[in-house]
Amino acid sequence: MTTSPAVSVAPATVLADAAAYAAAVETATRASAAYYETGESTLDDDAYDRLVRGIAAYEQEHPDETSPASPTGKVAGGAVVAGDVPHTVPMLSLDNVFSAEQLVAWTASVERRTGPPVEEWSVEPKLDGLAVAARYEEGALTRLITRGDGTAGEDVSHAIGTIVGLPRTLAEPVTLEIRGEVLMTEEQFERANTVRVEHGGAPFANPRNGAAGTLRAKDRAYTVEMTFFGYGALAVPASGEELTGRLGEWGHGRIMRYVADLGVHTADSTAVAPRVLTTTEAIQARIDEIAAARPGLPFGIDGIVIKADSAADQAAAGFGSRAPRWAVAYKLPAVEKVTTLLGVEWNVGRTGIIAPRAVLEPVEIDGSTVTYATLHNPADITRRDLRTGDKVMVYKAGDIIPRVEAPVAHLRTGAEQPVVFPEVCPQCGSEIDTSEQRWRCVRGRDCHVVASVSYAAGRDQLDIEGLGVTRVVQLVDAGLVRDLADLFTLTREQLLGLERMGETSTDNLLAAIDTARTRPLSRVFCALGVRGTGRSMSRRIARYFAAMEHIRAADAETLQQVDGIGVEKARTVVAELEELAPLIDRLVAAGVNMTEPGATPPAARAEDGAGAEGEGQDTGAGASTAGGAGPLSGMTVVVTGAMTGALEKLSRNQMNELIERAGGKSSSSVSKRTSLLVAGENAGSKRDKAEQLGTRIATPDEFAAIVADFLDTGA
C-alpha cells in the first residue's frame, strides 16, 4: 500500500539532552492542561503532536530517565485533574498514527491479538471537540460529564438544553450512556463570538476554545449554541439485561445506527459518514476521501478514527492504560497554527471595496507557507479586537484562502498595538464610504479600472482572449479605456498605435472583443461585477429575467423571487444597477447582447400559466430560476470527475451553465436532494455517496445525450 497523499508526517521534535527532555515534558503538560480544560493551549495541534512524539522517542532511547510527569501513556496527557463524577467505564484517549505504513503496522498488531484477521473495521471522522458522556435514565437526559482524567470527569449538566443533537428525551425509554464530542460549527462559532463581544468578553480563539469555555460556563448573561456528535454507547448498571446484551453483542456500526434511531446526532448525517470496511486499502481510500472533504465541512476534524467493528474483536484486543488497543486515530496535517500578526494591508478591489489583509510571520500550514490571511472588514477587526503584534490563530484547509480566526488573548504581553485604519482610499486618496461594514472608495469602480476591466474580460465572464492584465494596464495608461464599455469602441488604428501590438495581435484582439458582444446575459451580468453576485447568482438572475431590461425594471421585492437573494442582497443589487446604469446603456449602444438564450421573461411565463412557479415558490430544484422547461427541469445536478467526449473541453463553470440552460440547478455537493450525478473519470467520494443514497448516476456521454439540444448555445 502506498503512502496517502493527504497526509505528510511532520518530524518529531528532537530533544538533545535531559534538560531539553525535562523542558519538553513541562511544556507539553501545561499545553495539554490548557487544551483539555479551556481550549487555550500555548501550542497548536501540530506543535503539540511533534513535541509528544519527541518525548516518546527520547524515553525509548533513555528508559531510565522517563519522568513521572511525562504525557506519554496517559489520558489527556496526564494533565487533567480527576473530576467529581466517576465514569462507569474508563473514558480513554486514542493512540495516533500518521501514515499509511503506520496504519498497516497498527492493524497487524490488532490482528495478532484477535487471532483470526479482523473482518470489519469502522472508519469515521475524528471530531475536534470535547469528549463528554451523556447519561440517560428511562430515556431522559439526567447528567452530562466531561472526560476529565479518564476515570472521573466534571459535571456539566447545566449545559443540557443548549447542545444541538443531544435531546432531553430519547425515542425509547432506555437507560444507557452515550459518548461523543461537543463542538461548535463554524456558524455557531461566529455567532458565539459576536454575542460574547457584545457582552464585553474577548472573542474565542477557535471553535474548540469556544466549546470548552461555553460547556463549563455557568450563570452567563447570554447563551450560545453548541453541537453534539455521538461516537459510542454503553450499558450502565441500570440498563437491564436485554439492552446490556444487545449493546454487548452488536458491532460498533450497528450501535451507532441504534443511537441515531434514538434521536441523537451522529456523523452519519454528514458528508463524512462512518463506514464499515474490510481491507486496509479500503480504509486508506476512505481516509483520503475524508481528508479531501475536510475543507468543505462546517465543523472541525483533525483526523480519522479506525476501530475494530465487532464486540468480539474489541474484547480480544483489549485496552491499554491510555487507549483501547482496537481503535486508533489517523491524524491529518494541521490546518490551524498560531503565528504573529505583523500588520494589516489595505487593498482596493475592482468595485472599490477596501479589503484588509493580515500580514503574518510566515508559518507552515498543511504543506504550504502562509504569509497573508483574510480579514473580512474593519468591523470584523474591531469585533475580534485584533492588534498588531498579537499571536493569532490562522486557519487553512485545502485551497481555501487562509483566514485569521481570532487573537490568542491569553498570550498577550502588553506590547501589542491597535490596527491603524486608513483615513483615505489607499488606491487613489479619495474619501472612504464607511456607512456599511465593507468600506468602499467613493469613486467605486473608477478607483480601480484595471481590476474591474480585467475581471470582466476573464474566462468565466466575457472570455476575451488576449486581454490579460498587462494589456489592460496598457490600454488604461494610454487613455483608451476608462471602463468596460470602452473596450467595444476600440479601433484598429488605436490598437496599432500601442507598443507590442502588431497587425495579427490587433486583429485577434478585435475579433475576441466582437465575440464577447455575443456572450449570454449571464456572462455579461457577471462581468459587471455587481456586488453580492457571482457566476452562479448571475446565471440565476439572467435565467429568471431573460433580458437586462427586465432586471433593471425589477425592484427589491421582485429580485427576491430569485433563488438565493434575500432582502439585503436584493437592495444591494438594485443600488448597484442604478450606479451601473450609464455603463449598461453604453454597452447596449455598443451592441453587447443583453438577453439569455432559452430563458422566458417573467411576463411571458405568467401569460402561459407558468408564472406561479416563479412567484415566490420554492426554487430549490432550479425550475423557476431557469425560466423555462428543459430536460433537467426540476432537477439538481452535481458534476464530479474529469469530463470526456463532447463535454471534455467545458470548464466546471461552463458545465454549470449548461445544466441551468437545460432547466436544472447546479450544485457542488451530493445530498438527498441531488437528482443526478454526472460522474467523469476519477469521480471519487461524490460517486460513492450518490451510490449510497441511490442517486441516479450518468456518464459524461450519457449526460451529453440528455442535454444535446443545449450544447451549442452559450458557453
XYZ file of C-alpha atoms in Angstrom:
715
model
C 0.000 0.000 0.000
C 1.295 3.461 -0.872
C 1.516 6.428 1.441
C -1.568 8.607 1.439
C -1.179 11.882 -0.444
C -3.479 13.505 2.089
C -1.087 13.127 4.995
C 2.519 14.135 5.480
C 4.225 13.186 8.718
C 5.728 16.221 10.448
C 9.067 15.406 12.085
C 9.121 14.871 15.826
C 10.806 17.498 17.967
C 14.415 16.451 18.607
C 15.399 16.518 22.291
C 19.180 16.675 22.602
C 19.625 16.014 26.302
C 17.946 15.520 29.677
C 17.424 19.257 30.169
C 15.636 19.549 26.825
C 13.536 16.495 27.729
C 12.508 17.962 31.108
C 11.571 21.293 29.485
C 9.557 19.471 26.821
C 7.618 17.474 29.427
C 6.779 20.672 31.327
C 5.697 22.487 28.144
C 3.578 19.562 26.944
C 1.904 19.152 30.329
C 0.966 22.850 30.514
C -0.290 22.851 26.933
C -2.316 19.672 27.472
C -3.940 21.014 30.635
C -4.944 24.232 28.881
C -6.178 22.333 25.802
C -8.473 19.984 27.683
C -9.689 22.474 30.291
C -10.253 25.690 28.317
C -9.054 25.083 24.749
C -6.459 27.860 25.235
C -3.287 25.862 24.638
C 0.016 27.654 24.098
C 0.728 25.161 21.284
C -1.277 24.343 18.189
C -2.108 20.678 17.492
C 0.812 20.116 15.144
C 3.387 21.553 17.562
C 1.948 19.509 20.444
C 1.971 16.257 18.446
C 5.583 16.804 17.366
C 6.626 17.589 20.939
C 4.949 14.486 22.400
C 6.466 12.266 19.693
C 9.849 13.762 20.560
C 9.272 12.974 24.246
C 8.292 9.397 23.391
C 11.380 8.974 21.200
C 13.672 10.266 23.977
C 12.061 7.894 26.509
C 12.532 4.950 24.172
C 16.251 5.711 23.943
C 16.606 6.605 27.655
C 14.005 4.464 29.536
C 15.708 5.089 32.898
C 15.133 8.848 32.575
C 11.360 8.727 31.997
C 9.664 11.407 34.087
C 6.565 10.558 36.178
C 5.040 13.747 34.703
C 5.515 12.580 31.114
C 2.338 12.848 28.990
C 3.037 9.553 27.183
C 0.719 6.692 28.012
C -1.778 8.883 29.879
C -5.313 10.027 29.188
C -5.357 13.730 28.246
C -1.581 13.771 28.557
C -1.931 13.239 32.306
C -2.532 16.945 32.761
C -6.219 16.967 33.678
C -7.294 16.584 37.297
C -9.946 13.967 38.007
C -13.460 15.328 38.335
C -16.114 14.633 40.936
C -18.174 12.150 38.891
C -16.656 8.673 38.385
C -17.079 7.100 34.944
C -18.895 3.785 34.801
C -16.241 2.596 32.327
C -12.915 4.457 31.853
C -13.170 7.161 29.191
C -9.843 6.753 27.432
C -7.912 8.671 24.786
C -6.758 7.275 21.434
C -3.281 6.426 20.193
C -2.223 8.098 16.935
C -0.762 7.031 13.595
C 0.474 9.474 10.957
C 0.986 7.467 7.763
C -0.286 4.541 5.718
C 2.680 2.432 6.843
C 1.920 3.112 10.496
C -1.727 2.234 9.888
C -0.769 -1.138 8.361
C 1.501 -1.856 11.331
C -1.295 -0.966 13.760
C -3.924 -3.168 12.062
C -1.419 -6.038 12.094
C -0.857 -5.529 15.843
C -4.616 -5.710 16.462
C -4.939 -8.904 14.436
C -2.102 -10.505 16.388
C -4.260 -10.041 19.488
C -7.568 -11.108 17.940
C -6.165 -14.265 16.337
C -8.250 -14.530 13.149
C -7.990 -11.446 10.920
C -10.391 -8.625 11.746
C -13.172 -8.878 9.179
C -14.676 -5.413 9.563
C -13.254 -2.021 10.504
C -15.313 1.067 11.298
C -13.919 4.303 9.808
C -15.250 7.687 10.961
C -14.119 11.318 11.307
C -12.269 12.407 14.442
C -14.198 15.466 15.511
C -12.286 18.343 17.078
C -14.318 18.958 20.219
C -14.588 17.943 23.872
C -15.402 14.361 24.818
C -18.445 14.026 27.087
C -20.626 11.249 28.462
C -24.407 11.766 28.392
C -26.321 9.590 30.852
C -29.940 8.762 30.096
C -32.342 7.200 32.581
C -35.503 5.719 31.082
C -34.983 7.914 28.033
C -34.418 11.192 29.912
C -31.070 13.028 29.879
C -30.057 13.341 33.530
C -26.329 14.050 33.548
C -23.534 15.347 31.320
C -19.916 14.623 32.303
C -16.565 15.632 30.773
C -13.817 13.061 30.242
C -11.561 14.518 32.943
C -8.622 12.200 33.614
C -10.457 9.241 32.109
C -11.574 7.792 35.453
C -13.735 10.695 36.628
C -14.994 13.881 34.996
C -16.644 17.202 35.725
C -20.420 17.530 35.939
C -21.537 19.992 33.239
C -25.221 19.122 33.335
C -26.038 22.840 33.426
C -25.338 22.801 29.654
C -28.236 20.413 28.964
C -30.653 22.086 26.589
C -28.023 24.232 24.849
C -26.484 21.456 22.733
C -27.937 20.646 19.333
C -28.174 16.916 18.664
C -28.344 15.884 22.317
C -32.086 15.572 23.038
C -33.523 15.780 26.516
C -35.646 12.711 25.733
C -34.800 9.686 23.571
C -37.160 7.935 21.178
C -37.189 4.919 23.539
C -37.308 4.897 27.367
C -33.904 3.216 27.704
C -31.188 3.670 30.325
C -27.687 3.947 28.888
C -24.691 6.232 28.414
C -23.961 7.874 25.064
C -20.472 9.244 24.479
C -19.453 11.813 21.913
C -17.952 15.205 21.139
C -19.358 18.626 21.920
C -18.149 21.235 19.440
C -19.063 24.444 17.694
C -19.777 24.526 13.991
C -18.301 27.462 12.069
C -21.670 29.224 12.135
C -22.073 28.650 15.871
C -18.509 29.871 16.479
C -19.104 33.125 14.588
C -22.382 33.675 16.430
C -20.782 32.884 19.796
C -18.003 35.414 19.240
C -20.481 38.089 18.175
C -22.577 37.562 21.307
C -19.505 37.289 23.547
C -18.023 40.568 22.320
C -21.413 42.290 22.629
C -21.329 41.333 26.308
C -17.812 42.699 26.813
C -15.877 39.438 26.556
C -12.808 38.632 24.449
C -13.514 36.540 21.334
C -12.743 32.838 21.427
C -9.540 31.890 19.605
C -11.093 28.938 17.755
C -14.204 26.722 17.848
C -12.647 24.279 20.308
C -11.761 27.109 22.673
C -15.331 28.353 22.289
C -16.861 24.966 23.046
C -14.590 24.366 26.064
C -15.346 27.754 27.596
C -19.060 27.546 26.877
C -19.547 23.990 28.115
C -18.145 24.873 31.538
C -19.649 28.364 31.853
C -22.316 28.924 34.492
C -24.560 31.893 35.190
C -23.719 33.751 31.975
C -25.961 36.613 30.910
C -26.218 35.004 27.491
C -26.485 31.560 25.906
C -24.673 30.273 22.831
C -25.338 27.065 20.973
C -23.108 24.007 20.545
C -23.476 20.697 18.678
C -23.100 17.081 19.813
C -21.874 14.160 17.677
C -22.233 10.732 19.271
C -19.426 8.204 18.709
C -20.320 5.396 21.126
C -22.817 3.962 23.592
C -22.564 1.561 26.503
C -24.787 -0.096 29.039
C -24.745 1.113 32.639
C -25.694 -0.988 35.695
C -29.359 0.025 35.438
C -29.653 -0.692 31.715
C -31.425 -4.010 32.069
C -30.415 -7.408 30.732
C -31.942 -7.023 27.268
C -30.231 -3.725 26.372
C -26.973 -4.783 28.039
C -26.997 -7.945 25.979
C -27.699 -6.138 22.725
C -25.003 -3.494 23.216
C -22.553 -6.184 24.320
C -23.086 -8.209 21.151
C -23.600 -5.568 18.485
C -20.733 -4.202 16.433
C -19.821 -0.534 16.605
C -21.577 0.344 13.345
C -24.858 -1.200 14.475
C -24.643 0.515 17.860
C -24.242 3.901 16.175
C -27.239 3.270 13.917
C -29.223 2.498 17.068
C -28.011 5.724 18.692
C -29.113 7.706 15.635
C -32.528 5.992 15.729
C -32.880 7.143 19.340
C -32.685 10.736 18.048
C -29.075 11.531 18.931
C -26.933 13.365 16.381
C -24.105 11.302 14.862
C -21.681 11.823 11.975
C -23.886 9.544 9.865
C -25.819 12.582 8.619
C -22.680 14.350 7.348
C -20.578 14.200 4.172
C -18.009 12.117 6.093
C -20.399 9.482 7.408
C -18.855 6.437 9.147
C -18.352 3.296 7.063
C -17.599 -0.334 7.812
C -14.757 -1.576 5.569
C -12.848 -4.826 5.212
C -9.305 -4.041 3.973
C -6.524 -1.614 4.808
C -6.612 -0.440 1.182
C -10.284 0.475 1.538
C -9.551 2.166 4.870
C -6.788 4.250 3.313
C -9.024 5.219 0.387
C -11.704 6.370 2.834
C -9.104 8.334 4.804
C -8.144 10.157 1.608
C -11.819 10.878 0.852
C -12.470 12.319 4.303
C -9.275 14.383 4.113
C -10.396 15.741 0.718
C -13.837 16.610 2.115
C -12.369 18.353 5.157
C -12.236 21.913 3.705
C -15.962 21.923 2.999
C -17.123 20.630 6.379
C -18.997 23.047 8.673
C -17.113 21.667 11.689
C -13.502 20.845 12.511
C -11.903 17.413 12.256
C -8.271 16.627 12.994
C -8.136 13.013 11.918
C -9.967 9.780 11.180
C -10.774 7.098 13.764
C -10.389 3.431 12.803
C -11.950 0.795 15.077
C -12.326 -2.954 15.006
C -16.085 -3.111 14.487
C -17.165 -6.311 16.239
C -17.573 -6.621 20.000
C -15.636 -9.900 19.959
C -12.626 -8.347 18.232
C -12.671 -5.407 20.640
C -12.744 -7.719 23.631
C -9.885 -9.814 22.233
C -7.707 -6.771 21.519
C -8.354 -5.285 24.956
C -7.252 -1.983 26.490
C -4.039 -0.214 27.420
C -3.642 2.286 30.264
C -4.282 5.237 27.956
C -6.246 3.921 24.991
C -8.132 0.909 23.644
C -5.904 -1.361 21.544
C -8.703 -1.865 18.992
C -9.023 1.814 17.970
C -6.586 4.423 16.657
C -6.661 7.986 15.341
C -5.095 8.622 11.932
C -4.025 12.240 12.340
C -4.329 14.718 9.464
C -1.970 17.641 8.849
C -2.800 20.654 10.974
C -4.877 23.344 9.288
C -4.647 25.653 12.306
C -1.461 27.275 13.539
C -0.537 30.076 15.904
C 1.639 32.848 14.470
C 2.199 36.613 14.856
C 0.137 39.336 13.197
C 2.828 41.653 11.850
C 0.496 44.198 10.301
C -2.558 44.864 8.129
C -2.549 45.837 4.456
C -5.492 47.623 2.822
C -6.217 46.599 -0.778
C -8.789 48.092 -3.139
C -10.840 45.657 -5.239
C -12.440 46.052 -8.634
C -15.663 47.565 -7.228
C -13.830 49.962 -4.907
C -14.184 47.775 -1.813
C -11.303 48.405 0.592
C -10.341 44.999 1.984
C -7.938 44.410 4.888
C -5.354 41.626 4.637
C -3.352 40.233 7.540
C 0.434 40.175 7.156
C 1.747 37.230 9.163
C 5.008 35.888 10.410
C 5.463 33.026 7.894
C 4.081 29.727 9.166
C 3.824 26.261 7.605
C 0.211 25.039 7.384
C -0.929 21.941 5.533
C 2.169 21.785 3.358
C 2.443 25.433 2.347
C 3.950 28.616 3.787
C 1.315 31.150 4.813
C 2.293 34.832 4.993
C -1.081 36.503 4.361
C -4.607 35.785 5.542
C -8.108 37.134 5.072
C -9.614 39.750 7.354
C -13.222 40.340 6.363
C -13.727 44.050 7.068
C -12.847 46.825 9.541
C -15.822 45.966 11.771
C -14.560 42.390 11.973
C -11.135 43.602 13.102
C -12.789 45.699 15.804
C -15.125 42.902 16.871
C -12.266 40.418 17.207
C -10.118 43.052 18.958
C -7.158 42.243 16.719
C -3.933 44.104 17.432
C -0.636 44.310 15.599
C 1.805 42.002 17.383
C -0.934 39.621 18.521
C -0.442 35.892 18.481
C -3.292 34.807 16.221
C -4.898 31.518 15.271
C -4.692 31.095 11.491
C -6.875 28.559 9.697
C -6.302 26.991 6.298
C -7.891 23.993 4.625
C -7.314 22.729 1.094
C -7.379 25.549 -1.437
C -9.311 27.926 0.812
C -7.551 31.238 1.420
C -6.115 31.281 4.972
C -8.040 33.350 7.475
C -7.353 34.758 10.920
C -9.837 33.284 13.374
C -9.048 35.351 16.479
C -6.249 36.630 18.678
C -4.899 34.232 21.287
C -5.647 36.745 24.018
C -4.023 34.828 26.876
C -0.629 35.106 25.113
C -0.636 38.917 25.018
C 2.384 40.706 26.507
C 1.069 44.268 26.536
C 3.275 45.359 23.624
C 0.515 44.828 21.030
C -0.760 47.923 19.208
C -4.194 48.794 17.736
C -4.605 48.211 13.997
C -4.425 51.516 12.100
C -7.408 52.039 9.769
C -6.999 54.134 6.580
C -8.453 57.649 6.575
C -8.476 57.961 2.758
C -8.602 55.413 -0.066
C -5.208 53.633 -0.261
C -5.522 53.436 -4.042
C -6.462 56.966 -5.092
C -6.584 59.117 -1.955
C -10.325 59.812 -2.227
C -12.755 59.742 0.678
C -13.981 56.445 2.076
C -17.648 55.496 2.412
C -17.817 53.857 5.861
C -21.615 53.614 6.054
C -21.534 49.812 5.603
C -19.401 47.099 7.192
C -17.347 46.773 4.000
C -15.719 50.126 3.385
C -15.624 51.458 -0.162
C -13.849 54.233 -2.035
C -16.375 56.930 -3.005
C -15.147 56.610 -6.608
C -16.328 52.986 -6.680
C -15.256 51.136 -9.815
C -13.487 54.197 -11.184
C -10.916 53.808 -8.426
C -9.619 50.535 -9.801
C -10.349 50.397 -13.521
C -7.659 47.805 -14.283
C -9.076 45.312 -11.794
C -12.693 45.737 -12.918
C -11.914 45.510 -16.653
C -9.552 42.536 -16.190
C -12.239 40.735 -14.202
C -14.857 41.415 -16.902
C -12.553 40.029 -19.598
C -11.849 36.854 -17.623
C -12.607 33.336 -18.809
C -15.788 32.901 -16.766
C -17.148 36.314 -17.749
C -16.683 37.655 -21.314
C -13.676 35.410 -22.041
C -11.779 37.926 -24.184
C -8.676 36.048 -25.285
C -5.534 38.197 -25.431
C -6.798 40.759 -22.927
C -4.747 39.994 -19.835
C -3.890 42.371 -17.022
C -0.764 43.678 -18.778
C -2.740 44.624 -21.877
C -5.490 46.241 -19.789
C -2.897 48.347 -17.969
C -1.527 49.437 -21.346
C -4.979 50.448 -22.584
C -5.798 52.340 -19.381
C -2.438 54.139 -19.310
C -2.946 55.171 -22.957
C -6.310 56.724 -22.068
C -8.190 54.359 -24.392
C -10.141 52.518 -21.699
C -11.854 54.060 -18.690
C -14.411 51.300 -18.155
C -15.727 48.073 -19.677
C -17.777 49.775 -22.405
C -14.669 51.431 -23.876
C -13.401 48.003 -24.946
C -16.183 47.793 -27.521
C -15.300 51.158 -29.104
C -11.608 50.390 -29.678
C -10.451 50.809 -33.284
C -7.766 49.058 -35.257
C -5.824 52.299 -35.582
C -5.852 52.890 -31.823
C -4.528 49.421 -31.068
C -1.839 49.538 -33.767
C -0.532 52.703 -32.126
C 0.353 50.782 -28.936
C 3.701 49.137 -28.246
C 3.910 45.410 -28.958
C 0.648 45.457 -30.914
C 1.198 44.226 -34.466
C -1.432 43.607 -37.083
C -2.024 39.968 -36.129
C -2.382 40.597 -32.401
C -4.586 43.621 -33.089
C -6.914 41.693 -35.387
C -7.083 38.792 -32.965
C -7.984 41.065 -30.057
C -10.671 42.891 -32.045
C -12.123 39.526 -33.110
C -12.191 38.366 -29.471
C -13.952 41.576 -28.434
C -16.525 41.087 -31.203
C -17.156 37.555 -29.957
C -17.602 38.946 -26.428
C -20.532 41.042 -27.699
C -22.467 37.815 -28.265
C -21.990 36.275 -24.831
C -25.222 35.360 -22.994
C -26.670 37.824 -20.500
C -25.488 35.691 -17.572
C -21.859 36.285 -18.632
C -22.436 39.999 -19.243
C -24.149 40.445 -15.886
C -21.303 38.636 -14.153
C -18.787 40.858 -15.996
C -20.448 43.947 -14.484
C -19.237 42.777 -11.068
C -22.449 43.587 -9.221
C -21.715 43.369 -5.514
C -23.343 40.402 -3.818
C -23.409 38.321 -7.004
C -21.004 35.950 -8.708
C -21.103 33.430 -11.524
C -23.851 31.207 -10.123
C -26.050 34.079 -8.939
C -25.603 35.901 -12.258
C -26.859 32.814 -14.067
C -29.900 32.566 -11.813
C -30.760 36.234 -12.320
C -30.300 36.031 -16.081
C -32.374 32.851 -16.395
C -35.154 34.292 -14.254
C -35.472 37.662 -16.028
C -34.294 36.630 -19.530
C -33.286 40.207 -20.533
C -31.375 43.078 -18.964
C -34.348 45.411 -19.326
C -36.388 43.165 -17.015
C -33.600 43.010 -14.455
C -33.256 46.806 -14.440
C -37.006 47.237 -14.064
C -37.187 44.893 -11.056
C -37.492 46.293 -7.555
C -36.000 44.669 -4.450
C -39.139 42.643 -3.749
C -39.160 41.192 -7.273
C -35.460 40.318 -7.092
C -36.156 38.234 -4.008
C -38.057 35.789 -6.210
C -34.656 34.598 -7.478
C -33.298 31.645 -5.530
C -30.666 32.780 -3.026
C -31.469 36.503 -2.979
C -32.598 37.806 0.389
C -33.732 41.244 1.492
C -30.292 42.828 1.931
C -28.798 41.353 -1.221
C -31.818 42.483 -3.256
C -31.351 46.054 -2.037
C -27.659 45.919 -2.891
C -28.335 44.660 -6.421
C -30.910 47.403 -7.050
C -28.493 50.092 -5.829
C -25.652 48.624 -7.892
C -27.730 48.578 -11.069
C -28.638 52.217 -10.553
C -24.950 53.051 -10.233
C -24.115 50.961 -13.298
C -26.935 52.396 -15.440
C -24.694 54.668 -17.595
C -22.253 51.811 -18.225
C -25.064 49.404 -19.176
C -26.536 51.998 -21.561
C -23.163 52.329 -23.285
C -22.800 48.552 -23.550
C -26.236 48.340 -25.170
C -25.252 51.117 -27.602
C -22.082 49.171 -28.445
C -24.143 46.159 -29.479
C -23.420 43.921 -26.477
C -26.018 41.142 -26.107
C -28.444 41.668 -23.218
C -30.567 38.516 -23.416
C -30.256 34.968 -22.107
C -30.695 32.211 -24.713
C -33.564 29.851 -23.936
C -34.902 31.875 -20.992
C -38.504 33.116 -20.842
C -39.326 36.590 -19.454
C -41.479 36.612 -16.273
C -44.428 38.250 -18.046
C -44.488 35.568 -20.741
C -44.340 32.827 -18.111
C -47.293 34.407 -16.323
C -49.317 34.546 -19.534
C -48.827 30.849 -20.297
C -49.590 29.793 -16.717
C -46.055 29.120 -15.583
C -45.765 32.307 -13.571
C -46.947 30.796 -10.324
C -43.839 28.684 -10.137
C -41.696 31.770 -10.419
C -43.605 33.929 -7.951
C -42.015 33.181 -4.620
C -42.330 29.395 -4.769
C -39.567 27.033 -3.674
C -36.819 27.268 -6.274
C -34.735 24.527 -4.722
C -34.909 22.406 -7.848
C -33.968 25.291 -10.077
C -37.062 25.272 -12.297
C -38.260 28.765 -11.520
C -34.835 30.320 -11.817
C -34.364 28.685 -15.177
C -37.404 30.428 -16.553
C -38.421 27.571 -18.855
C -38.724 23.842 -19.376
C -35.847 21.593 -20.363
C -34.653 18.008 -19.947
C -33.307 18.882 -16.493
C -36.347 20.853 -15.332
C -36.842 20.402 -11.594
C -33.546 18.552 -11.175
C -30.493 19.307 -9.023
C -27.340 18.137 -10.798
C -23.815 17.614 -9.426
C -20.755 17.231 -11.662
C -17.619 15.420 -10.499
C -14.506 13.948 -12.054
C -12.931 14.684 -15.447
C -15.350 15.125 -18.345
C -14.798 13.301 -21.639
C -16.268 13.219 -25.128
C -18.471 16.176 -26.077
C -18.016 17.673 -22.590
C -14.222 17.339 -22.407
C -13.385 20.991 -23.155
C -16.016 22.510 -20.855
C -14.800 24.107 -17.639
C -16.752 23.386 -14.472
C -18.353 26.820 -14.744
C -19.433 26.057 -18.325
C -20.883 22.734 -17.152
C -22.920 24.606 -14.545
C -24.137 26.999 -17.240
C -25.154 24.039 -19.402
C -27.125 22.495 -16.541
C -29.024 25.705 -15.903
C -29.701 26.306 -19.617
C -31.291 22.847 -19.692
C -33.609 23.830 -16.840
C -31.743 22.330 -13.887
C -29.922 23.637 -10.855
C -26.195 23.022 -10.424
C -24.801 22.055 -7.041
C -21.335 21.234 -5.735
C -22.246 18.551 -3.199
C -24.251 15.316 -3.240
C -27.221 15.144 -0.870
C -30.685 13.629 -0.652
C -31.877 16.491 -2.873
C -29.491 15.580 -5.695
C -31.392 14.288 -8.737
C -28.444 13.362 -10.943
C -24.684 12.947 -10.597
C -22.580 13.346 -13.744
C -19.570 11.186 -12.890
C -16.455 11.521 -15.030
C -13.086 9.857 -14.614
C -11.748 9.684 -11.019
C -15.147 10.639 -9.602
C -14.151 9.678 -6.046
C -16.236 10.213 -2.902
C -19.155 12.008 -4.562
C -19.895 8.922 -6.644
C -19.686 6.729 -3.532
C -22.157 8.937 -1.693
C -24.523 9.007 -4.687
C -24.470 5.198 -4.774
C -25.238 5.075 -1.054
C -28.199 7.437 -1.492
C -29.466 5.666 -4.591
C -28.971 8.813 -6.690
C -29.108 8.457 -10.464
C -25.601 8.494 -11.996
C -24.766 9.344 -15.614
C -21.513 9.146 -17.561
C -20.378 12.262 -19.482
C -21.578 10.687 -22.747
C -24.983 9.846 -21.263
C -25.351 13.372 -19.901
C -24.286 14.896 -23.227
C -27.095 12.946 -24.898
C -29.623 14.260 -22.374
C -28.670 17.914 -22.967
C -27.701 17.598 -26.649
C -30.104 20.355 -27.730
C -28.413 22.814 -25.360
C -24.761 22.035 -26.026
C -24.310 24.544 -28.835
C -25.944 27.550 -27.133
C -23.923 29.875 -24.919
C -20.693 28.866 -23.152
